[in-house]
Structure formats: structure tokens, C-alpha cells
Amino acid sequence: MTLTSLKIKINRGEIVKIKHSAFNYDKHGQKYSGYRRTDPRIEEYVYAALESASTILNVGAGAGSYEPEDKYVIAVEPSSVMRSQRQRGKKVPAIIGTADSLPFDDHSFDASMAMVTIHHWPDIKKGLQELRRVTREQVLIMTFDPEALDGYWNAEYFPELNEIEKVRYPTIDFITESLGVNSQVQQIPIPFDCADGFQEAFYGRPEAFLDKEVRLSQSAWGFLPDGVEEKLVKRLSDDLKSGTWDKKYGHYRKKPALMGALRLIIARP
């Protein structure tokens, strides 16, 4: 799966073509680490999957979310802005590199991980195969299942955004087949006060989407055609003010966790 452009149906069925699906973190990611942080409840699933691994490779590492502090971690991250934010969290410096050409020998690491990043890779299949090549044991992929993205109220309020995400995220079958090994797929519950600010993290806190900085930490907004983001935000804002949103979806405010589209894939040789 090589992503060079996106074609989505938007604005009453109009086909809109959007160039390469990689988000420009050097331009828009200056405050990313302030909104996309390790959530300790999701972290438990990641750490359990890493088990007894001592050496770990984190590809598309960003600011270092979900990297275990008690293990030897090597990080790979192409964005200079994201690499600089690792220093704020006192993470190890990241190597400049990309997933499809990892500068390591075969089987260099006990385990490897890619946390909500593969949808940014130009050649996802090659990147996954590279992870498998340099890893002795388990490969961990945290991603979102594109077939489960319409599971809550965002399908009504952000339909254009969902269409973009469905094209960008590879299917779970594609990931497991690309890794070519035995894979376990876990559906990860998303806590109400999730610290990792992806879209589903705010299922019960819709006011967060009115904050421009929150939206900037969710890359899909950057692919909307001009004027669409403002339209979506205004509609949500109006319905929150009028009480319409709460009449329809207020029960989400009392939901302790959401079983949404978040998945952890654990692939073993």
C-alpha cells in the first residue's frame, strides 16, 4: 500500500483529490506533545505486549509516547519538530530516518513498535516489512480500524473527516498480511479522560474540538478542503450552545470508556 494521494467524496458527493497523506509535522506539530501524551491506561496494554523484550525500536516515534522507560529504546523520527519535543519529555534523542529504509541489521531488536503512525508512511507495506526484518520477536502496531470509525457521534458531525481517515488508515487485514506472521488484534478501550488527544479521546468531551490547537494535533483536519473545517466546527458549536448535541448524545458524557476503533496489533514470528 503506497499512498501518494487521497480521493474522497465530500461536499455533496464531489470527488476531491488530496495530495500525499503524510502530515507536515515540521509545519504544524509545534505543540503536538502537549496534546498527544501517553495515556497510562492504554500504556498498560503496550507494556504487557512488550513483555520481556529488552531492546526496542520505535519507528515514527514522534515525541516518544508509549516508550517504556525501563527498557533500551532506539527511536526513529523524520520530523525535526517532533524530534525536538522529545527533549521536553527527557526521551532519548531520535535517529533521523524513515520506516521504509531502516538503518539497522536484520534482527537487531527484541521488539519494535509503531504507535499511531503507519498511516503517515508513504509505503506502508515496505515499512511494515522493514519492522519485521529488524525485529527478533514481537512487532507492535497501534492504529485505528477504518471499518470502525463510524461508531460514535463524529459520523454525523464530521463525515468529511471520517472519509479522509478511512482512506488514510490501512485495513487490519492489510497490516497483518504485510507482517506475514501470527498476529493478535486487541480492541483497546478509550478512557473518558484519555490523555492521548486523538479524535476518539474526546468522545465525551465534544467542546475540545472547538479548540484549534486540539484539532492541529489530529492530522486529518489538515487534509480538509478550504472552508470545510470551519463549517464542521461551527455546526458542532451551534449544537452545543443550543443543547441539540446533548439531547442526542449527552449519554457519552457519562460513558467511562469507549470501545471504538483503536487497535493494538501484536505480530510474532
PDB file of C-alpha atoms in Angstrom:
ATOM      1  CA  MET A   1       0.000   0.000   0.000  1.00  0.00           C
ATOM      2  CA  THR A   2       1.735   3.109  -1.270  1.00  0.00           C
ATOM      3  CA  LEU A   3      -0.062   6.366  -0.527  1.00  0.00           C
ATOM      4  CA  THR A   4       0.563   9.159  -2.992  1.00  0.00           C
ATOM      5  CA  SER A   5      -2.810  10.893  -2.873  1.00  0.00           C
ATOM      6  CA  LEU A   6      -6.263  10.759  -1.340  1.00  0.00           C
ATOM      7  CA  LYS A   7      -9.513  10.781  -3.262  1.00  0.00           C
ATOM      8  CA  ILE A   8     -12.576  11.354  -1.120  1.00  0.00           C
ATOM      9  CA  LYS A   9     -16.245  12.123  -1.625  1.00  0.00           C
ATOM     10  CA  ILE A  10     -17.016  15.420   0.011  1.00  0.00           C
ATOM     11  CA  ASN A  11     -19.358  18.379  -0.349  1.00  0.00           C
ATOM     12  CA  ARG A  12     -22.463  16.516  -1.566  1.00  0.00           C
ATOM     13  CA  GLY A  13     -20.630  13.778  -3.390  1.00  0.00           C
ATOM     14  CA  GLU A  14     -17.951  15.845  -5.093  1.00  0.00           C
ATOM     15  CA  ILE A  15     -14.713  13.920  -5.591  1.00  0.00           C
ATOM     16  CA  VAL A  16     -11.797  15.812  -4.106  1.00  0.00           C
ATOM     17  CA  LYS A  17      -8.198  14.737  -4.665  1.00  0.00           C
ATOM     18  CA  ILE A  18      -5.727  15.489  -1.901  1.00  0.00           C
ATOM     19  CA  LYS A  19      -2.012  15.046  -2.334  1.00  0.00           C
ATOM     20  CA  HIS A  20       0.206  12.772  -0.257  1.00  0.00           C
ATOM     21  CA  SER A  21      -1.278  11.599   3.040  1.00  0.00           C
ATOM     22  CA  ALA A  22       1.739  12.387   5.229  1.00  0.00           C
ATOM     23  CA  PHE A  23       1.020  15.248   7.614  1.00  0.00           C
ATOM     24  CA  ASN A  24       3.586  18.076   7.732  1.00  0.00           C
ATOM     25  CA  TYR A  25       4.642  17.929  11.375  1.00  0.00           C
ATOM     26  CA  ASP A  26       7.510  20.352  10.828  1.00  0.00           C
ATOM     27  CA  LYS A  27       4.913  22.980   9.898  1.00  0.00           C
ATOM     28  CA  HIS A  28       2.003  22.107  12.178  1.00  0.00           C
ATOM     29  CA  GLY A  29       3.383  19.977  15.012  1.00  0.00           C
ATOM     30  CA  GLN A  30       4.971  22.570  17.298  1.00  0.00           C
ATOM     31  CA  LYS A  31       2.526  21.892  20.156  1.00  0.00           C
ATOM     32  CA  TYR A  32       1.827  18.249  19.376  1.00  0.00           C
ATOM     33  CA  SER A  33       3.356  16.802  22.540  1.00  0.00           C
ATOM     34  CA  GLY A  34       1.149  18.998  24.702  1.00  0.00           C
ATOM     35  CA  TYR A  35      -1.998  17.287  23.420  1.00  0.00           C
ATOM     36  CA  ARG A  36      -0.805  13.829  22.351  1.00  0.00           C
ATOM     37  CA  ARG A  37       0.561  12.309  25.528  1.00  0.00           C
ATOM     38  CA  THR A  38       0.922   8.769  26.815  1.00  0.00           C
ATOM     39  CA  ASP A  39      -2.311   7.638  28.433  1.00  0.00           C
ATOM     40  CA  PRO A  40      -1.451   5.329  31.352  1.00  0.00           C
ATOM     41  CA  ARG A  41      -4.419   3.006  30.757  1.00  0.00           C
ATOM     42  CA  ILE A  42      -3.563   2.462  27.097  1.00  0.00           C
ATOM     43  CA  GLU A  43       0.088   2.238  28.072  1.00  0.00           C
ATOM     44  CA  GLU A  44      -0.663  -0.885  30.141  1.00  0.00           C
ATOM     45  CA  TYR A  45      -1.660  -2.783  27.002  1.00  0.00           C
ATOM     46  CA  VAL A  46       1.511  -1.718  25.214  1.00  0.00           C
ATOM     47  CA  TYR A  47       3.801  -2.645  28.083  1.00  0.00           C
ATOM     48  CA  ALA A  48       2.117  -6.018  28.554  1.00  0.00           C
ATOM     49  CA  ALA A  49       2.649  -6.782  24.873  1.00  0.00           C
ATOM     50  CA  LEU A  50       6.343  -5.886  25.092  1.00  0.00           C
ATOM     51  CA  GLU A  51       6.731  -8.499  27.829  1.00  0.00           C
ATOM     52  CA  SER A  52      10.358  -9.473  28.390  1.00  0.00           C
ATOM     53  CA  ALA A  53      11.823  -7.536  25.444  1.00  0.00           C
ATOM     54  CA  SER A  54      14.963  -5.655  26.470  1.00  0.00           C
ATOM     55  CA  THR A  55      15.788  -3.764  23.275  1.00  0.00           C
ATOM     56  CA  ILE A  56      13.018  -1.906  21.439  1.00  0.00           C
ATOM     57  CA  LEU A  57      12.823   0.080  18.222  1.00  0.00           C
ATOM     58  CA  ASN A  58      10.171   2.802  17.984  1.00  0.00           C
ATOM     59  CA  VAL A  59       9.542   3.946  14.397  1.00  0.00           C
ATOM     60  CA  GLY A  60       7.662   7.148  13.656  1.00  0.00           C
ATOM     61  CA  ALA A  61       8.366   7.831  17.286  1.00  0.00           C
ATOM     62  CA  GLY A  62       7.204  11.433  17.432  1.00  0.00           C
ATOM     63  CA  ALA A  63       7.621  12.918  20.903  1.00  0.00           C
ATOM     64  CA  GLY A  64       8.041   9.471  22.458  1.00  0.00           C
ATOM     65  CA  SER A  65       4.573   8.433  23.603  1.00  0.00           C
ATOM     66  CA  TYR A  66       4.322   4.879  24.940  1.00  0.00           C
ATOM     67  CA  GLU A  67       8.064   4.269  25.006  1.00  0.00           C
ATOM     68  CA  PRO A  68       8.873   2.187  28.113  1.00  0.00           C
ATOM     69  CA  GLU A  69      11.266   3.945  30.458  1.00  0.00           C
ATOM     70  CA  ASP A  70      12.735   0.737  31.871  1.00  0.00           C
ATOM     71  CA  LYS A  71      13.960  -0.652  28.539  1.00  0.00           C
ATOM     72  CA  TYR A  72      16.613   0.232  25.978  1.00  0.00           C
ATOM     73  CA  VAL A  73      14.819   2.164  23.233  1.00  0.00           C
ATOM     74  CA  ILE A  74      16.089   3.386  19.872  1.00  0.00           C
ATOM     75  CA  ALA A  75      13.735   5.861  18.187  1.00  0.00           C
ATOM     76  CA  VAL A  76      13.415   6.809  14.513  1.00  0.00           C
ATOM     77  CA  GLU A  77      11.619  10.039  13.555  1.00  0.00           C
ATOM     78  CA  PRO A  78      11.900  12.079  10.321  1.00  0.00           C
ATOM     79  CA  SER A  79      10.428  15.366  11.646  1.00  0.00           C
ATOM     80  CA  SER A  80      12.847  17.825  13.261  1.00  0.00           C
ATOM     81  CA  VAL A  81       9.997  19.497  15.159  1.00  0.00           C
ATOM     82  CA  MET A  82       8.884  16.193  16.633  1.00  0.00           C
ATOM     83  CA  ARG A  83      12.448  15.198  17.500  1.00  0.00           C
ATOM     84  CA  SER A  84      12.906  18.474  19.378  1.00  0.00           C
ATOM     85  CA  GLN A  85       9.822  17.771  21.507  1.00  0.00           C
ATOM     86  CA  ARG A  86      11.340  14.540  22.748  1.00  0.00           C
ATOM     87  CA  GLN A  87      13.810  16.609  24.739  1.00  0.00           C
ATOM     88  CA  ARG A  88      10.984  18.215  26.706  1.00  0.00           C
ATOM     89  CA  GLY A  89       9.910  14.805  27.931  1.00  0.00           C
ATOM     90  CA  LYS A  90      13.516  13.725  28.529  1.00  0.00           C
ATOM     91  CA  LYS A  91      13.252  10.952  25.964  1.00  0.00           C
ATOM     92  CA  VAL A  92      16.329   9.575  24.212  1.00  0.00           C
ATOM     93  CA  PRO A  93      17.179  11.510  21.019  1.00  0.00           C
ATOM     94  CA  ALA A  94      15.703  10.064  17.837  1.00  0.00           C
ATOM     95  CA  ILE A  95      17.604   8.986  14.765  1.00  0.00           C
ATOM     96  CA  ILE A  96      16.650  10.775  11.546  1.00  0.00           C
ATOM     97  CA  GLY A  97      15.111   8.178   9.274  1.00  0.00           C
ATOM     98  CA  THR A  98      12.020   6.690   7.671  1.00  0.00           C
ATOM     99  CA  ALA A  99      10.203   3.397   8.111  1.00  0.00           C
ATOM    100  CA  ASP A 100      10.786   2.104   4.602  1.00  0.00           C
ATOM    101  CA  SER A 101      14.589   2.207   4.906  1.00  0.00           C
ATOM    102  CA  LEU A 102      15.663   1.420   8.454  1.00  0.00           C
ATOM    103  CA  PRO A 103      19.433   1.698   9.038  1.00  0.00           C
ATOM    104  CA  PHE A 104      19.717  -1.486  11.110  1.00  0.00           C
ATOM    105  CA  ASP A 105      20.841  -5.062  10.554  1.00  0.00           C
ATOM    106  CA  ASP A 106      18.390  -7.951  10.466  1.00  0.00           C
ATOM    107  CA  HIS A 107      17.020  -8.961  13.880  1.00  0.00           C
ATOM    108  CA  SER A 108      18.705  -6.070  15.686  1.00  0.00           C
ATOM    109  CA  PHE A 109      15.936  -5.610  18.278  1.00  0.00           C
ATOM    110  CA  ASP A 110      13.903  -7.850  20.542  1.00  0.00           C
ATOM    111  CA  ALA A 111      10.734  -5.915  19.744  1.00  0.00           C
ATOM    112  CA  SER A 112       9.611  -2.960  17.664  1.00  0.00           C
ATOM    113  CA  MET A 113       6.676  -0.584  17.894  1.00  0.00           C
ATOM    114  CA  ALA A 114       4.845   1.964  15.736  1.00  0.00           C
ATOM    115  CA  MET A 115       2.259   3.957  17.667  1.00  0.00           C
ATOM    116  CA  VAL A 116      -0.457   5.586  15.526  1.00  0.00           C
ATOM    117  CA  THR A 117       1.990   6.435  12.769  1.00  0.00           C
ATOM    118  CA  ILE A 118       1.767   3.972   9.878  1.00  0.00           C
ATOM    119  CA  HIS A 119      -0.940   5.990   8.075  1.00  0.00           C
ATOM    120  CA  HIS A 120       1.731   8.672   7.536  1.00  0.00           C
ATOM    121  CA  TRP A 121       4.184   6.317   5.826  1.00  0.00           C
ATOM    122  CA  PRO A 122       4.481   6.745   2.020  1.00  0.00           C
ATOM    123  CA  ASP A 123       4.953   2.981   1.544  1.00  0.00           C
ATOM    124  CA  ILE A 124       3.160   1.254   4.415  1.00  0.00           C
ATOM    125  CA  LYS A 125       3.835  -2.292   3.258  1.00  0.00           C
ATOM    126  CA  LYS A 126       7.564  -1.678   2.877  1.00  0.00           C
ATOM    127  CA  GLY A 127       7.673  -0.022   6.289  1.00  0.00           C
ATOM    128  CA  LEU A 128       5.937  -2.953   7.962  1.00  0.00           C
ATOM    129  CA  GLN A 129       8.267  -5.398   6.244  1.00  0.00           C
ATOM    130  CA  GLU A 130      11.240  -3.367   7.459  1.00  0.00           C
ATOM    131  CA  LEU A 131       9.935  -3.563  11.029  1.00  0.00           C
ATOM    132  CA  ARG A 132       9.652  -7.321  10.685  1.00  0.00           C
ATOM    133  CA  ARG A 133      13.149  -7.562   9.214  1.00  0.00           C
ATOM    134  CA  VAL A 134      14.921  -5.788  12.077  1.00  0.00           C
ATOM    135  CA  THR A 135      12.884  -7.430  14.861  1.00  0.00           C
ATOM    136  CA  ARG A 136      13.545 -10.789  16.504  1.00  0.00           C
ATOM    137  CA  GLU A 137      10.249 -11.170  18.328  1.00  0.00           C
ATOM    138  CA  GLN A 138       7.056  -9.104  18.531  1.00  0.00           C
ATOM    139  CA  VAL A 139       6.123  -6.144  16.360  1.00  0.00           C
ATOM    140  CA  LEU A 140       3.528  -3.803  17.887  1.00  0.00           C
ATOM    141  CA  ILE A 141       1.327  -1.610  15.717  1.00  0.00           C
ATOM    142  CA  MET A 142      -1.156   0.790  17.307  1.00  0.00           C
ATOM    143  CA  THR A 143      -3.623   2.084  14.753  1.00  0.00           C
ATOM    144  CA  PHE A 144      -7.305   2.679  14.054  1.00  0.00           C
ATOM    145  CA  ASP A 145      -9.550   0.262  12.210  1.00  0.00           C
ATOM    146  CA  PRO A 146     -11.010   2.231   9.271  1.00  0.00           C
ATOM    147  CA  GLU A 147     -14.051  -0.036   9.272  1.00  0.00           C
ATOM    148  CA  ALA A 148     -14.947   1.036  12.829  1.00  0.00           C
ATOM    149  CA  LEU A 149     -14.563   4.814  12.548  1.00  0.00           C
ATOM    150  CA  ASP A 150     -18.300   5.495  12.304  1.00  0.00           C
ATOM    151  CA  GLY A 151     -19.003   4.061  15.739  1.00  0.00           C
ATOM    152  CA  TYR A 152     -19.997   7.229  17.555  1.00  0.00           C
ATOM    153  CA  TRP A 153     -21.367  10.742  17.008  1.00  0.00           C
ATOM    154  CA  ASN A 154     -18.473  12.021  14.877  1.00  0.00           C
ATOM    155  CA  ALA A 155     -20.015  10.156  11.940  1.00  0.00           C
ATOM    156  CA  GLU A 156     -22.833  12.738  11.996  1.00  0.00           C
ATOM    157  CA  TYR A 157     -20.811  15.848  12.802  1.00  0.00           C
ATOM    158  CA  PHE A 158     -17.545  15.140  10.948  1.00  0.00           C
ATOM    159  CA  PRO A 159     -18.478  12.931   7.960  1.00  0.00           C
ATOM    160  CA  GLU A 160     -15.883  14.501   5.647  1.00  0.00           C
ATOM    161  CA  LEU A 161     -13.187  13.985   8.261  1.00  0.00           C
ATOM    162  CA  ASN A 162     -14.153  10.345   8.616  1.00  0.00           C
ATOM    163  CA  GLU A 163     -13.927   9.806   4.873  1.00  0.00           C
ATOM    164  CA  ILE A 164     -10.365  11.104   4.931  1.00  0.00           C
ATOM    165  CA  GLU A 165      -9.443   8.814   7.817  1.00  0.00           C
ATOM    166  CA  LYS A 166     -10.967   5.768   6.135  1.00  0.00           C
ATOM    167  CA  VAL A 167      -8.718   6.286   3.128  1.00  0.00           C
ATOM    168  CA  ARG A 168      -5.569   7.006   5.142  1.00  0.00           C
ATOM    169  CA  TYR A 169      -5.713   4.108   7.607  1.00  0.00           C
ATOM    170  CA  PRO A 170      -4.794   0.707   6.177  1.00  0.00           C
ATOM    171  CA  THR A 171      -7.147  -2.151   6.982  1.00  0.00           C
ATOM    172  CA  ILE A 172      -6.274  -4.511   9.801  1.00  0.00           C
ATOM    173  CA  ASP A 173      -6.017  -7.399   7.321  1.00  0.00           C
ATOM    174  CA  PHE A 174      -3.541  -5.422   5.217  1.00  0.00           C
ATOM    175  CA  ILE A 175      -1.322  -4.867   8.257  1.00  0.00           C
ATOM    176  CA  THR A 176      -1.347  -8.468   9.442  1.00  0.00           C
ATOM    177  CA  GLU A 177      -0.754  -9.818   5.930  1.00  0.00           C
ATOM    178  CA  SER A 178       2.130  -7.396   5.370  1.00  0.00           C
ATOM    179  CA  LEU A 179       3.813  -8.515   8.565  1.00  0.00           C
ATOM    180  CA  GLY A 180       3.443 -12.097   7.375  1.00  0.00           C
ATOM    181  CA  VAL A 181       3.354 -13.665  10.826  1.00  0.00           C
ATOM    182  CA  ASN A 182       0.945 -14.731  13.521  1.00  0.00           C
ATOM    183  CA  SER A 183      -0.936 -11.664  14.728  1.00  0.00           C
ATOM    184  CA  GLN A 184      -3.173 -10.890  17.668  1.00  0.00           C
ATOM    185  CA  VAL A 185      -5.531  -7.914  17.347  1.00  0.00           C
ATOM    186  CA  GLN A 186      -6.700  -6.215  20.550  1.00  0.00           C
ATOM    187  CA  GLN A 187      -9.504  -3.675  20.713  1.00  0.00           C
ATOM    188  CA  ILE A 188      -8.318  -1.061  23.199  1.00  0.00           C
ATOM    189  CA  PRO A 189     -10.870   0.739  25.392  1.00  0.00           C
ATOM    190  CA  ILE A 190     -10.531   4.520  25.299  1.00  0.00           C
ATOM    191  CA  PRO A 191     -10.995   6.120  28.734  1.00  0.00           C
ATOM    192  CA  PHE A 192     -13.234   9.158  29.157  1.00  0.00           C
ATOM    193  CA  ASP A 193     -10.342  11.414  30.226  1.00  0.00           C
ATOM    194  CA  CYS A 194      -7.843   9.950  27.757  1.00  0.00           C
ATOM    195  CA  ALA A 195      -4.590  11.943  27.746  1.00  0.00           C
ATOM    196  CA  ASP A 196      -3.739  10.989  24.163  1.00  0.00           C
ATOM    197  CA  GLY A 197      -5.712  13.547  22.175  1.00  0.00           C
ATOM    198  CA  PHE A 198      -6.729  11.635  19.047  1.00  0.00           C
ATOM    199  CA  GLN A 199     -10.304  12.138  17.880  1.00  0.00           C
ATOM    200  CA  GLU A 200     -11.988   9.331  19.807  1.00  0.00           C
ATOM    201  CA  ALA A 201     -10.316  10.527  23.013  1.00  0.00           C
ATOM    202  CA  PHE A 202     -12.910  13.306  23.147  1.00  0.00           C
ATOM    203  CA  TYR A 203     -15.993  11.166  22.593  1.00  0.00           C
ATOM    204  CA  GLY A 204     -17.488  12.522  25.828  1.00  0.00           C
ATOM    205  CA  ARG A 205     -15.851  15.956  25.745  1.00  0.00           C
ATOM    206  CA  PRO A 206     -17.031  17.461  22.441  1.00  0.00           C
ATOM    207  CA  GLU A 207     -16.113  21.023  23.435  1.00  0.00           C
ATOM    208  CA  ALA A 208     -12.465  20.060  22.893  1.00  0.00           C
ATOM    209  CA  PHE A 209     -12.982  20.121  19.120  1.00  0.00           C
ATOM    210  CA  LEU A 210     -13.682  23.841  19.295  1.00  0.00           C
ATOM    211  CA  ASP A 211     -10.040  24.362  20.308  1.00  0.00           C
ATOM    212  CA  LYS A 212      -7.853  24.943  17.245  1.00  0.00           C
ATOM    213  CA  GLU A 213      -4.774  23.520  18.994  1.00  0.00           C
ATOM    214  CA  VAL A 214      -6.602  20.257  19.677  1.00  0.00           C
ATOM    215  CA  ARG A 215      -7.510  19.961  16.017  1.00  0.00           C
ATOM    216  CA  LEU A 216      -3.932  20.704  14.973  1.00  0.00           C
ATOM    217  CA  SER A 217      -2.835  17.664  16.971  1.00  0.00           C
ATOM    218  CA  GLN A 218      -5.171  15.489  14.860  1.00  0.00           C
ATOM    219  CA  SER A 219      -3.658  15.319  11.413  1.00  0.00           C
ATOM    220  CA  ALA A 220      -6.825  14.558   9.414  1.00  0.00           C
ATOM    221  CA  TRP A 221      -8.086  18.130   9.834  1.00  0.00           C
ATOM    222  CA  GLY A 222      -5.118  19.296   7.772  1.00  0.00           C
ATOM    223  CA  PHE A 223      -6.413  17.446   4.696  1.00  0.00           C
ATOM    224  CA  LEU A 224      -9.860  19.030   4.539  1.00  0.00           C
ATOM    225  CA  PRO A 225     -10.529  21.361   1.595  1.00  0.00           C
ATOM    226  CA  ASP A 226     -10.675  25.068   2.364  1.00  0.00           C
ATOM    227  CA  GLY A 227     -13.691  26.099   4.379  1.00  0.00           C
ATOM    228  CA  VAL A 228     -14.808  22.616   5.433  1.00  0.00           C
ATOM    229  CA  GLU A 229     -13.124  22.650   8.847  1.00  0.00           C
ATOM    230  CA  GLU A 230     -14.840  25.913   9.758  1.00  0.00           C
ATOM    231  CA  LYS A 231     -18.202  24.507   8.641  1.00  0.00           C
ATOM    232  CA  LEU A 232     -17.843  21.369  10.765  1.00  0.00           C
ATOM    233  CA  VAL A 233     -16.697  23.249  13.852  1.00  0.00           C
ATOM    234  CA  LYS A 234     -19.486  25.821  13.567  1.00  0.00           C
ATOM    235  CA  ARG A 235     -22.139  23.145  13.322  1.00  0.00           C
ATOM    236  CA  LEU A 236     -20.853  21.409  16.445  1.00  0.00           C
ATOM    237  CA  SER A 237     -20.506  24.712  18.277  1.00  0.00           C
ATOM    238  CA  ASP A 238     -24.061  25.744  17.408  1.00  0.00           C
ATOM    239  CA  ASP A 239     -25.494  22.411  18.558  1.00  0.00           C
ATOM    240  CA  LEU A 240     -23.558  22.514  21.810  1.00  0.00           C
ATOM    241  CA  LYS A 241     -24.859  26.017  22.538  1.00  0.00           C
ATOM    242  CA  SER A 242     -28.454  25.105  21.684  1.00  0.00           C
ATOM    243  CA  GLY A 243     -28.368  21.818  23.607  1.00  0.00           C
ATOM    244  CA  THR A 244     -29.061  19.767  20.470  1.00  0.00           C
ATOM    245  CA  TRP A 245     -25.861  17.752  20.849  1.00  0.00           C
ATOM    246  CA  ASP A 246     -26.635  16.849  24.447  1.00  0.00           C
ATOM    247  CA  LYS A 247     -30.186  15.802  23.609  1.00  0.00           C
ATOM    248  CA  LYS A 248     -28.834  13.341  21.048  1.00  0.00           C
ATOM    249  CA  TYR A 249     -25.507  12.314  22.501  1.00  0.00           C
ATOM    250  CA  GLY A 250     -25.290  13.555  26.074  1.00  0.00           C
ATOM    251  CA  HIS A 251     -25.085   9.960  27.332  1.00  0.00           C
ATOM    252  CA  TYR A 252     -21.476   9.899  26.074  1.00  0.00           C
ATOM    253  CA  ARG A 253     -20.579  12.326  28.860  1.00  0.00           C
ATOM    254  CA  LYS A 254     -21.346   9.563  31.365  1.00  0.00           C
ATOM    255  CA  LYS A 255     -19.637   6.745  29.481  1.00  0.00           C
ATOM    256  CA  PRO A 256     -16.431   5.709  31.357  1.00  0.00           C
ATOM    257  CA  ALA A 257     -14.818   4.210  28.253  1.00  0.00           C
ATOM    258  CA  LEU A 258     -15.456   3.850  24.544  1.00  0.00           C
ATOM    259  CA  MET A 259     -14.874   0.654  22.614  1.00  0.00           C
ATOM    260  CA  GLY A 260     -14.069   2.429  19.375  1.00  0.00           C
ATOM    261  CA  ALA A 261     -11.650   1.956  16.502  1.00  0.00           C
ATOM    262  CA  LEU A 262      -8.360   1.874  18.440  1.00  0.00           C
ATOM    263  CA  ARG A 263      -6.453  -1.371  17.864  1.00  0.00           C
ATOM    264  CA  LEU A 264      -3.174  -2.860  19.056  1.00  0.00           C
ATOM    265  CA  ILE A 265      -1.748  -5.457  16.710  1.00  0.00           C
ATOM    266  CA  ILE A 266       0.882  -7.793  18.131  1.00  0.00           C
ATOM    267  CA  ALA A 267       2.699  -9.767  15.432  1.00  0.00           C
ATOM    268  CA  ARG A 268       5.027 -12.583  16.454  1.00  0.00           C
ATOM    269  CA  PRO A 269       7.310 -14.797  14.378  1.00  0.00           C
TER     270      PRO A 269
END
